[in-house]
Coordinates of N, CA and C in Angstrom, one line a residue:
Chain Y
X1 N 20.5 4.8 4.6 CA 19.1 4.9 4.0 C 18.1 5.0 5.2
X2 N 17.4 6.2 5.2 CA 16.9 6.2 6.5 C 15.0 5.9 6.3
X3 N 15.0 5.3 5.3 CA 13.7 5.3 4.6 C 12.7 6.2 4.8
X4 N 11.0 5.9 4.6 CA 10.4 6.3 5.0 C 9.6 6.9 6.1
X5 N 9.8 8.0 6.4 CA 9.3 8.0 8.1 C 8.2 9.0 8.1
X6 N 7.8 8.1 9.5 CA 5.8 8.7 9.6 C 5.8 9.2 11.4
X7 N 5.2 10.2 11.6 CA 5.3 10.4 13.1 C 3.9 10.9 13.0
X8 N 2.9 11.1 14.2 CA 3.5 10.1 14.8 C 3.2 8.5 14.6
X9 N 3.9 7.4 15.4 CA 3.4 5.7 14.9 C 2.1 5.6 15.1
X10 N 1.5 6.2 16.2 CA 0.2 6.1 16.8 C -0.9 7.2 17.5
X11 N -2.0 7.2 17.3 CA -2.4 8.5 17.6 C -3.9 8.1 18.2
X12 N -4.3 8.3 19.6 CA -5.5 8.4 19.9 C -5.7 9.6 19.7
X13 N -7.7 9.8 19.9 CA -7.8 11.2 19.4 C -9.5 10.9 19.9
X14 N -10.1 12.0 20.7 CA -11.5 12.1 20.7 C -11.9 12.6 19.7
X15 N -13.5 11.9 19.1 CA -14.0 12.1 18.1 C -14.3 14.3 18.2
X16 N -14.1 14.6 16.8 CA -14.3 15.9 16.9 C -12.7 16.5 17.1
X17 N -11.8 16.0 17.4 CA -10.5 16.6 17.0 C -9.9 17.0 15.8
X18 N -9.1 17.4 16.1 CA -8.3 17.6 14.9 C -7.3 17.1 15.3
X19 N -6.5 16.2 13.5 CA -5.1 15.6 14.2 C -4.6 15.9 13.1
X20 N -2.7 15.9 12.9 CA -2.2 16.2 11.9 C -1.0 14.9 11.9
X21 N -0.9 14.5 10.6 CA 0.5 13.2 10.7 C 1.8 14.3 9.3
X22 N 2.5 13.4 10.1 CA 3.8 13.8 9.0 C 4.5 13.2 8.6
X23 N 4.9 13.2 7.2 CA 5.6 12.1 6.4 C 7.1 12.8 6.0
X24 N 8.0 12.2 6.3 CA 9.6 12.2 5.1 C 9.7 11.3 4.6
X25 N 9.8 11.8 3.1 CA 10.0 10.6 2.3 C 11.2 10.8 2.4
X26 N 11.8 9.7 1.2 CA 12.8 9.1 1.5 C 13.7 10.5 0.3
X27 N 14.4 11.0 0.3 CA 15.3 12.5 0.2 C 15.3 12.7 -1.1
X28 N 15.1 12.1 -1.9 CA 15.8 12.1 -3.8 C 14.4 11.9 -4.2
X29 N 13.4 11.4 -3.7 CA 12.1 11.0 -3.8 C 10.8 12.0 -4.4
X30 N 10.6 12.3 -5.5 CA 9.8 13.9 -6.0 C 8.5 13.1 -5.6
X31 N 7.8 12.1 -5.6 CA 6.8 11.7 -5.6 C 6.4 10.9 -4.5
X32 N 5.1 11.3 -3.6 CA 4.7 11.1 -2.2 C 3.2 10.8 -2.5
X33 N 2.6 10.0 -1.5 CA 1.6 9.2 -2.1 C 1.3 9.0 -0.5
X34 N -0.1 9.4 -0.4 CA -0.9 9.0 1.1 C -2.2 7.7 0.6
X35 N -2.2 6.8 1.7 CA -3.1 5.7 1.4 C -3.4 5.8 2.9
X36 N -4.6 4.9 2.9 CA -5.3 5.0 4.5 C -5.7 3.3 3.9
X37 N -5.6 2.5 5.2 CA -5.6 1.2 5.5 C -6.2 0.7 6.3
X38 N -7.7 0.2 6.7 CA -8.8 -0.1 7.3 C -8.3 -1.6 7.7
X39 N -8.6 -2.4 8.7 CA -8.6 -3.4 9.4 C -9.1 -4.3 8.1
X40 N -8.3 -5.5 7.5 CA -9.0 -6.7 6.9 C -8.9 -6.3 5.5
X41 N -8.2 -5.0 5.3 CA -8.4 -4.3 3.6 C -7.2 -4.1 3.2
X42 N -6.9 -4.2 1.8 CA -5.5 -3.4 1.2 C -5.5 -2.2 1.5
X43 N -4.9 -1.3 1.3 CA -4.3 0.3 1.4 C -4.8 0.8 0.4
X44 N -5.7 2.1 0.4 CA -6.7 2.4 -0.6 C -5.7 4.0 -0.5
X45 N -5.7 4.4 -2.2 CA -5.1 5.8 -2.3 C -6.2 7.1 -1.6
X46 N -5.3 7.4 -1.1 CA -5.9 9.1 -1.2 C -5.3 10.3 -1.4
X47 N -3.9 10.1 -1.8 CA -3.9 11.6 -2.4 C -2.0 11.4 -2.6
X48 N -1.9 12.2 -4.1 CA -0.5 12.5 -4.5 C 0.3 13.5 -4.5
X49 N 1.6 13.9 -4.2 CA 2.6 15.2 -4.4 C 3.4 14.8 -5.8
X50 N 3.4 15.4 -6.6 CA 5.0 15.5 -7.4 C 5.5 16.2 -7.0
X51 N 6.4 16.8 -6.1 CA 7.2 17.9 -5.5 C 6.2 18.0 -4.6
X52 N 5.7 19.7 -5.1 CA 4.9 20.3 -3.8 C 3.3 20.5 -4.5
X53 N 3.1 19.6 -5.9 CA 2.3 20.2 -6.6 C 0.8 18.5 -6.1
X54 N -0.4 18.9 -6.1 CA -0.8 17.5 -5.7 C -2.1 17.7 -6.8
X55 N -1.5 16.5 -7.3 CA -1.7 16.0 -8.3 C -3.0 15.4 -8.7
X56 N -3.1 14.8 -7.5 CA -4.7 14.0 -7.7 C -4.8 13.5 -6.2
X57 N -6.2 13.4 -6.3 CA -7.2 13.6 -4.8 C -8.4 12.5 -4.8
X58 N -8.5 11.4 -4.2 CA -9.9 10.5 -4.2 C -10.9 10.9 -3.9
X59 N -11.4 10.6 -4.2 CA -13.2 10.8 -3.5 C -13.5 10.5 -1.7
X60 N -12.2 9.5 -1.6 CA -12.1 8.9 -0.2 C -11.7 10.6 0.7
X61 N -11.2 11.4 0.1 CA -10.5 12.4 0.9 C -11.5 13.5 1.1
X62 N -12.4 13.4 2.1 CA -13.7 14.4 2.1 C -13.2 15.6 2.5
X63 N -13.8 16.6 2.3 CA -13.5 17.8 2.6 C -13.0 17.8 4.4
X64 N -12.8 17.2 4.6 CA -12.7 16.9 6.4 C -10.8 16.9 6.4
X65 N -10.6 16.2 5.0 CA -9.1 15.9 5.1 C -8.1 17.1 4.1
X66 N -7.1 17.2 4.4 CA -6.1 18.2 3.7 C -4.9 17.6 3.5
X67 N -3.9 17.9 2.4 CA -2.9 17.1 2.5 C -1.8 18.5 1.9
X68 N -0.8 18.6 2.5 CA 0.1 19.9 1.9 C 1.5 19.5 1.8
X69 N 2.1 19.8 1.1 CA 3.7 19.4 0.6 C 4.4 20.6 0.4
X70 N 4.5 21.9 1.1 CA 4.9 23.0 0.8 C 6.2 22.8 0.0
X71 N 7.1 22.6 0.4 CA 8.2 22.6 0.0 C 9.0 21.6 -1.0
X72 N 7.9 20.9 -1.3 CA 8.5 19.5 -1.9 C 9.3 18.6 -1.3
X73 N 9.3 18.6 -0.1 CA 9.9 17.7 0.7 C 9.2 16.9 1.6
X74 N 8.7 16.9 2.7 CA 8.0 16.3 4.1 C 6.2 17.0 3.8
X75 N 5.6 15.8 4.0 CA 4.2 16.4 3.5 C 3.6 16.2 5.1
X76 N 2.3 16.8 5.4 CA 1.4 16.6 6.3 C -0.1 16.2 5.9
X77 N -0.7 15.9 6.6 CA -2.1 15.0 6.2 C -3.1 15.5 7.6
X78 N -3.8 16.4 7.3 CA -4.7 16.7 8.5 C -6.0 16.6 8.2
X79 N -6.8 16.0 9.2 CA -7.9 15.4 9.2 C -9.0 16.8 10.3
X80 N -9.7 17.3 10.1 CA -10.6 18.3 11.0 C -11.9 17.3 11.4
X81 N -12.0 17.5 12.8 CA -13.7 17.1 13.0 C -13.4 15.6 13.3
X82 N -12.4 15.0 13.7 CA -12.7 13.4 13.4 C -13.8 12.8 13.8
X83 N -13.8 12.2 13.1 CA -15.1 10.6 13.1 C -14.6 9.5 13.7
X84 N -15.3 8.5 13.7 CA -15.1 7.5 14.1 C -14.7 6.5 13.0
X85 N -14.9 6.5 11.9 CA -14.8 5.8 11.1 C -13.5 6.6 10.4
X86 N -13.2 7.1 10.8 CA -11.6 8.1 10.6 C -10.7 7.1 11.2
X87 N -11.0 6.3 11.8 CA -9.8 4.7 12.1 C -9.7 4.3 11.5
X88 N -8.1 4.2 11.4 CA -7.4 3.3 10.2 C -5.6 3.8 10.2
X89 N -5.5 3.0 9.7 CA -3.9 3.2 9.5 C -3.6 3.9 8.5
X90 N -2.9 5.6 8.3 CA -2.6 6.4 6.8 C -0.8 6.0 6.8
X91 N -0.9 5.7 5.7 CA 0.7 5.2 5.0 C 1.0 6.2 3.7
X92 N 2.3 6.6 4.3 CA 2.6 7.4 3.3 C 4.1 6.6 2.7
X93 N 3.9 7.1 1.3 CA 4.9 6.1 0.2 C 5.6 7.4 -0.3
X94 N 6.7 7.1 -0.8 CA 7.6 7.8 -2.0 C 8.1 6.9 -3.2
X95 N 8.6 7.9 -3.8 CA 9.3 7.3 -5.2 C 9.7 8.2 -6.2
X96 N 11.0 7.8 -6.5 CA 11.6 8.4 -7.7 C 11.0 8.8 -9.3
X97 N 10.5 7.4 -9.2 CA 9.5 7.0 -10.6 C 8.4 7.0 -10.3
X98 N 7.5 6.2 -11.5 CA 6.1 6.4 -11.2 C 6.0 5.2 -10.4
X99 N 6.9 3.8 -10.4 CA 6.7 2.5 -10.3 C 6.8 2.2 -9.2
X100 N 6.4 1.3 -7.9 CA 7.4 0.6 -7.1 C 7.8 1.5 -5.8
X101 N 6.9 2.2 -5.3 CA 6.7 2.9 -4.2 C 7.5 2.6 -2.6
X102 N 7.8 2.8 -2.3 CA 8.4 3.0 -0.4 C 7.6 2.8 0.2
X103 N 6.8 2.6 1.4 CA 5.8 3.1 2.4 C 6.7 3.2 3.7
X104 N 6.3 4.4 4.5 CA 6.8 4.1 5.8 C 6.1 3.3 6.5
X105 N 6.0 3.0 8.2 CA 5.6 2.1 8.9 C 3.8 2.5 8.8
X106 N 3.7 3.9 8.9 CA 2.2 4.1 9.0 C 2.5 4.9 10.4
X107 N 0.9 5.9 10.3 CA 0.1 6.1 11.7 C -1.1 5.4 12.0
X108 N -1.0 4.7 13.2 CA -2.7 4.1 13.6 C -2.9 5.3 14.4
X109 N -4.4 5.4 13.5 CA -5.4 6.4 14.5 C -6.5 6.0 14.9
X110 N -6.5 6.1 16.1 CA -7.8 5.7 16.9 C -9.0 6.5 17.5
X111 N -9.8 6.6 16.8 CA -10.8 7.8 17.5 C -11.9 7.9 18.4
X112 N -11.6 8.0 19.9 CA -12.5 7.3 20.6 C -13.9 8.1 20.3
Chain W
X1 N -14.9 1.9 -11.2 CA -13.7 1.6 -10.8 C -12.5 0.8 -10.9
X2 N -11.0 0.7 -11.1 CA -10.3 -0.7 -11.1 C -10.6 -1.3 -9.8
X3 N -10.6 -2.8 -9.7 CA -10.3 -3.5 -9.1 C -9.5 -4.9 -9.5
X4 N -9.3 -5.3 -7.9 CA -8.2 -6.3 -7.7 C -9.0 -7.7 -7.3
X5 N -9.2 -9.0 -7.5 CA -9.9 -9.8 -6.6 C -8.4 -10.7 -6.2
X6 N -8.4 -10.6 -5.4 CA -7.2 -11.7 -4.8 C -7.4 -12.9 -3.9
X7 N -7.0 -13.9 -4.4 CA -7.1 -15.2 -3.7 C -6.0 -16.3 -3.2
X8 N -5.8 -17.0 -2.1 CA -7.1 -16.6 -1.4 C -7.3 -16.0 -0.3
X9 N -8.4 -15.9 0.4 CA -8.4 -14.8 1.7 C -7.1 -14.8 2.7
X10 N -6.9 -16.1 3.0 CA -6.2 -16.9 4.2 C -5.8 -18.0 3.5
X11 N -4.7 -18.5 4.2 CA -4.1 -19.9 4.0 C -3.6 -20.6 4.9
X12 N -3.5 -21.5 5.4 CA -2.9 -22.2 7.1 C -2.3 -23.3 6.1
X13 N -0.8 -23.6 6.4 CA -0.3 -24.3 5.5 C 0.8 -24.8 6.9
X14 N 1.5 -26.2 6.6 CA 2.5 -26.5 7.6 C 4.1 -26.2 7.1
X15 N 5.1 -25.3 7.5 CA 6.2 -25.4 7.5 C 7.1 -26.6 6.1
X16 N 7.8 -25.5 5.5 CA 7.9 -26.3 4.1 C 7.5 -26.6 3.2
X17 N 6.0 -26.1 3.0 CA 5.4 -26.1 2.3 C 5.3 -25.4 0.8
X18 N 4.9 -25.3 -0.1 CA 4.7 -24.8 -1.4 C 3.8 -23.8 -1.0
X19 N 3.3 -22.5 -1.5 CA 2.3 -21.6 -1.1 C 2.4 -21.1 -2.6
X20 N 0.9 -20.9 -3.1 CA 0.1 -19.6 -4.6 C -0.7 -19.3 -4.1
X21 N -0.8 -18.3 -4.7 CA -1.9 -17.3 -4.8 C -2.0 -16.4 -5.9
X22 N -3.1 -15.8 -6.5 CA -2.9 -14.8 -7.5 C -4.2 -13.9 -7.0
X23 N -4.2 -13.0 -8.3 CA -4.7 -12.1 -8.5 C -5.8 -11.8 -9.8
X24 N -6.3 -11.2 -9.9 CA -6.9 -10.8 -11.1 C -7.8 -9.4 -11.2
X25 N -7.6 -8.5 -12.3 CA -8.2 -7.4 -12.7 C -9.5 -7.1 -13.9
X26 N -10.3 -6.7 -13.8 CA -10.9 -6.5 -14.7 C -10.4 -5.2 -15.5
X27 N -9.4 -4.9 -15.4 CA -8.9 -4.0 -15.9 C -7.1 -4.0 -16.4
X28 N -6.4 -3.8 -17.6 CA -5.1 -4.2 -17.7 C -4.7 -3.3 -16.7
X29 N -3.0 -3.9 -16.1 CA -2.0 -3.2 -15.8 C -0.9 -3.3 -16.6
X30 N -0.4 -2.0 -16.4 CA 1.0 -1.9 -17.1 C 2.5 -2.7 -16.4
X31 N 2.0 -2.6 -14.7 CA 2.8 -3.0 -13.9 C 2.0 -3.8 -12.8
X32 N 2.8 -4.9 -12.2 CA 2.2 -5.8 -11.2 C 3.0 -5.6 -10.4
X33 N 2.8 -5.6 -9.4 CA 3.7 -5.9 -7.6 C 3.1 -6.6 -6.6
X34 N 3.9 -7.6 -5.8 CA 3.7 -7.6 -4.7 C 4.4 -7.2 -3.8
X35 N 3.3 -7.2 -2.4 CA 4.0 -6.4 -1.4 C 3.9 -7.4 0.0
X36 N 4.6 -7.7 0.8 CA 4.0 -8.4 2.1 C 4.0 -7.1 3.4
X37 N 3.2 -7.2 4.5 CA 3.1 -6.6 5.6 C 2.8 -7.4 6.8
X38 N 3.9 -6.8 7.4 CA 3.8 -7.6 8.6 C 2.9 -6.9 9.9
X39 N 2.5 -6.9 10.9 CA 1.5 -6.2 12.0 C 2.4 -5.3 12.3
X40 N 1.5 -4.3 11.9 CA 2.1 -2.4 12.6 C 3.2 -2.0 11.6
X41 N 3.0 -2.5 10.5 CA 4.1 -2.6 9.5 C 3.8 -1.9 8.2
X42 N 4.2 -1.1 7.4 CA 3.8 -0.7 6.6 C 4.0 -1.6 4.9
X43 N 3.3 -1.8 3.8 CA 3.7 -2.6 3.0 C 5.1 -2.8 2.5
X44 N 5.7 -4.0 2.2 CA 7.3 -3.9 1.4 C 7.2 -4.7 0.4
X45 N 7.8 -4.3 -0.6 CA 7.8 -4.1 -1.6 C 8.9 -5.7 -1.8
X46 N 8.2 -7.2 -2.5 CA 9.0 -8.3 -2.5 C 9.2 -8.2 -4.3
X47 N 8.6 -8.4 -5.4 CA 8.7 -8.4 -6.9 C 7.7 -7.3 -7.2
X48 N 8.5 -6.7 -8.4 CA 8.1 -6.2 -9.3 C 7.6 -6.4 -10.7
X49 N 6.9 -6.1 -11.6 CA 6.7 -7.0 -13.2 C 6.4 -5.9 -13.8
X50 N 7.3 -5.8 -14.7 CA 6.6 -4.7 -16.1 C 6.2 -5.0 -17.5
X51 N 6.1 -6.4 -17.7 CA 6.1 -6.7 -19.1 C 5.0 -8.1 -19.0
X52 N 4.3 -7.9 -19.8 CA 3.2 -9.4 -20.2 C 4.0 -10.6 -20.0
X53 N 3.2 -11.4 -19.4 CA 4.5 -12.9 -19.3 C 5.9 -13.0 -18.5
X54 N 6.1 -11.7 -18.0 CA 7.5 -12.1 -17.7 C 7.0 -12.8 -16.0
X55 N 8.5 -13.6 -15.9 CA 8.1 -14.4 -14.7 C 9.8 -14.0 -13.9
X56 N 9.5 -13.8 -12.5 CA 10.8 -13.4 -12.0 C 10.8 -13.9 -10.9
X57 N 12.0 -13.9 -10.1 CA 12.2 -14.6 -8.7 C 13.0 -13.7 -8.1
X58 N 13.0 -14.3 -6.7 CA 13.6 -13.4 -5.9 C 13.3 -14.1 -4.4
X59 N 14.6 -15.2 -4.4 CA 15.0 -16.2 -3.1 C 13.8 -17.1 -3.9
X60 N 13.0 -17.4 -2.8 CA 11.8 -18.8 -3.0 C 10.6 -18.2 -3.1
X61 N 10.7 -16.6 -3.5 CA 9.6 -16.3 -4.5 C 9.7 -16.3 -5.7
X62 N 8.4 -16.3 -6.3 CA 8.3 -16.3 -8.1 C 7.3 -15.6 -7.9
X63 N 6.9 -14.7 -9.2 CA 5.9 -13.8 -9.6 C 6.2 -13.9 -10.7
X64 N 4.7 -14.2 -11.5 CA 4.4 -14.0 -13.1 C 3.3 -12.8 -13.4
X65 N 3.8 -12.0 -14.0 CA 2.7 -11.2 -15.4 C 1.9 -11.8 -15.9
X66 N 0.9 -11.8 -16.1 CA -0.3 -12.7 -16.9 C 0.0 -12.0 -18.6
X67 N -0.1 -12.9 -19.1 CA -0.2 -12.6 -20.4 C -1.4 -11.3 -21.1
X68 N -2.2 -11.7 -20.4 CA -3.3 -10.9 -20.2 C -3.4 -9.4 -20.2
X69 N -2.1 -9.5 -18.6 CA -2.5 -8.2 -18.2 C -3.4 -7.9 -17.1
X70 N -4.0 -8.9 -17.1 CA -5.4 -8.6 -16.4 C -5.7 -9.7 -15.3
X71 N -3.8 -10.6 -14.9 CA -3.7 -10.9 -13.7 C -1.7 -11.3 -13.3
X72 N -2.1 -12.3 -12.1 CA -0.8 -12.3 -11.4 C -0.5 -13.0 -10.5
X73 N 0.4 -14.2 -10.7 CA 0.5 -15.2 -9.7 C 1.8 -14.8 -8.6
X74 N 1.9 -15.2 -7.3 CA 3.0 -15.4 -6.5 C 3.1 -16.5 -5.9
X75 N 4.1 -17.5 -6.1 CA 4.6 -18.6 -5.0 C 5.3 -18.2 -4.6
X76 N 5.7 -19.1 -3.1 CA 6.3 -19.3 -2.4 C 6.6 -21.1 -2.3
X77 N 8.0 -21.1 -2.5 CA 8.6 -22.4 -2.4 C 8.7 -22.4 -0.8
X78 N 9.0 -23.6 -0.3 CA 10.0 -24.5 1.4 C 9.4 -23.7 2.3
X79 N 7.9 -22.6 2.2 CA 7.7 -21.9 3.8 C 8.9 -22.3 4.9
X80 N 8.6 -20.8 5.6 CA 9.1 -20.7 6.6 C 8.6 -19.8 7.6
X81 N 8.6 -20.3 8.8 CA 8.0 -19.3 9.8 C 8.2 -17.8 9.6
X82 N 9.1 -17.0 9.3 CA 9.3 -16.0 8.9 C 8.4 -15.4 7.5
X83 N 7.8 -16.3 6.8 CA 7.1 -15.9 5.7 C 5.5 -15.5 6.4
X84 N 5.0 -15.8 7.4 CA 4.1 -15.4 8.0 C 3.9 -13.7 8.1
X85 N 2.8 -13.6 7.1 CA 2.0 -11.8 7.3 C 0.8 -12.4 6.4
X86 N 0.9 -11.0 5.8 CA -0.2 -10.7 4.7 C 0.4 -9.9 3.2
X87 N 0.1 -10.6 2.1 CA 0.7 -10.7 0.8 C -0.6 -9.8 0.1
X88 N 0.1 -8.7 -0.4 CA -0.9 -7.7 -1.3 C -0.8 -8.2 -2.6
X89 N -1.2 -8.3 -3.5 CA -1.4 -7.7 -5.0 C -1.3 -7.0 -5.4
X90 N -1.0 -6.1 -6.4 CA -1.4 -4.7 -6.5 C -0.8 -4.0 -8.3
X91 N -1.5 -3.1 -8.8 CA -1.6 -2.8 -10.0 C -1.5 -1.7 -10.1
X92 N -0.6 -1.1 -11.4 CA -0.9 -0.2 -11.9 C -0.8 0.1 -13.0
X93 N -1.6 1.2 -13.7 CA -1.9 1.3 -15.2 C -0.4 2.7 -15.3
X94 N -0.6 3.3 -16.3 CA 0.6 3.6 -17.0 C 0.7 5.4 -16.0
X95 N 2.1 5.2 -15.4 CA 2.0 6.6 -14.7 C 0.7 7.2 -13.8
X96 N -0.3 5.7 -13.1 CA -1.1 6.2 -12.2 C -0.3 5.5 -10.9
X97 N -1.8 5.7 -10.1 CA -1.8 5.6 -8.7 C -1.7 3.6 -8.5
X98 N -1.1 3.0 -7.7 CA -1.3 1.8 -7.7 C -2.8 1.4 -6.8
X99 N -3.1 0.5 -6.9 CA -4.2 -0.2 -6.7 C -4.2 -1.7 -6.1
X100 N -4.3 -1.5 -4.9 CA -4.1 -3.0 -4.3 C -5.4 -3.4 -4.1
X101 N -4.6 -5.2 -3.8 CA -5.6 -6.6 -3.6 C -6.4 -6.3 -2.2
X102 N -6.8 -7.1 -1.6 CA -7.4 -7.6 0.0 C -6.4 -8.1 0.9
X103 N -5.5 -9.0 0.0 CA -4.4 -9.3 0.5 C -4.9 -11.2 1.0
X104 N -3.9 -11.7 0.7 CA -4.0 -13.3 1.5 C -3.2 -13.3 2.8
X105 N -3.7 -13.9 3.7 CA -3.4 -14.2 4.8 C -2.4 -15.1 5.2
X106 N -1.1 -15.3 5.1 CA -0.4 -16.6 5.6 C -0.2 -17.2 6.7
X107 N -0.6 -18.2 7.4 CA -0.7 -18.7 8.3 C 0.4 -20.1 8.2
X108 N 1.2 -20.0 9.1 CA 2.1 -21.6 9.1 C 1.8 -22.1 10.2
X109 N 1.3 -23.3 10.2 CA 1.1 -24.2 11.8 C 2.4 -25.1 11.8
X110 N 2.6 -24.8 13.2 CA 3.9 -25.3 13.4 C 4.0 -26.9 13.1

């Protein structure tokens, strides 16, 4: 069971970059689920795959952010332009069902 | 929007001790979870609840469904230094996105 995996664990980045993370969920898993996790806070959603299809999108996910699942397998999450308030830890989840989700360990991103 | 209030922030409690906390929504869930995380760690998943009232365990945790709907308790029996992170709440309504707490803080002093 090689669970959920996130690359990369950590990521500095000068403000005005662009960065990209990438998630495997866990293999049998149709449903992928990105959250971003701020210092002191629960894990707030931002954006879902059923396969390769994405399903729904927060308000949190500004035109700055993109999330793609071509294949229905391994998704990516890229952010243009970063900010500084673009810190925070993104955690991506899977699941078979709708219920009871996976997370991998996370990317911290730090944006000087 | 849903939200989660979770209580309480933080706890400092000594080794062997009893630990609650719950939750509450102004809004029902269909399903309740908690989750703990530990630093640099991503959430894991300790109980599950899908039914009003049900109460479940799992080692020297317990988690209850509020009758409600619209909350959710977790103990912890005999702490132990290992029970030290941070304990989420978290909800969801039928085939959505879940929705987590602030999370309580556990602290054990040796």
């Amino acid at each position: 069971d090689t669970g959920v995996s996130q690359d990369p664990r950590h990521k500095i980045t000068k403000r005005g970059q662009n960065v990209t993370f990438r998630c495997d969920p866990i293999s049998e898993h149709n449903r992928l689920y990105w959250y971003r996790q701020t210092l002191g806070q629960g894990p707030e959603f931002l954006t879902y795959f059923q396969n390769e299809a994405q399903l729904e999108k927060s308000r949190l996910l500004s035109d700055r952010f993109s999330a793609e699942r071509p294949k229905g397998s391994f998704s990516t999450l890229e952010i243009q332009r970063t900010e500084q308030g673009d810190s925070a830890m993104y955690l991506c989840a899977s699941s078979p069902t709708p219920y009871g989700y996976t997370f991998g360990s996370g990317t911290r991103l730090t944006v000087v | 929007g849903q939200q989660l209030n979770q209580s309480p922030q933080s706890m400092f409690i000594q080794e062997g001790e009893d630990v609650s906390m719950n939750c509450t929504s102004s809004s029902i869930f269909n399903t309740w979870l908690w989750y703990k995380q530990d630093p640099g760690e991503g959430p894991v998943l300790l109980i599950a609840l899908y039914k009003a009232g049900e109460l479940t365990s799992n080692g020297r945790l317990t988690a209850q469904f509020g009758i409600t709907r619209k909350d959710s308790f977790l103990n912890i029996s005999a702490s132990i230094p290992s029970d030290v992170g941070i304990y989420f709440c978290a909800g969801q309504a039928r085939d959505d996105k879940i929705i987590f707490g602030k999370g309580t803080r556990l602290h054990i002093l040796p």
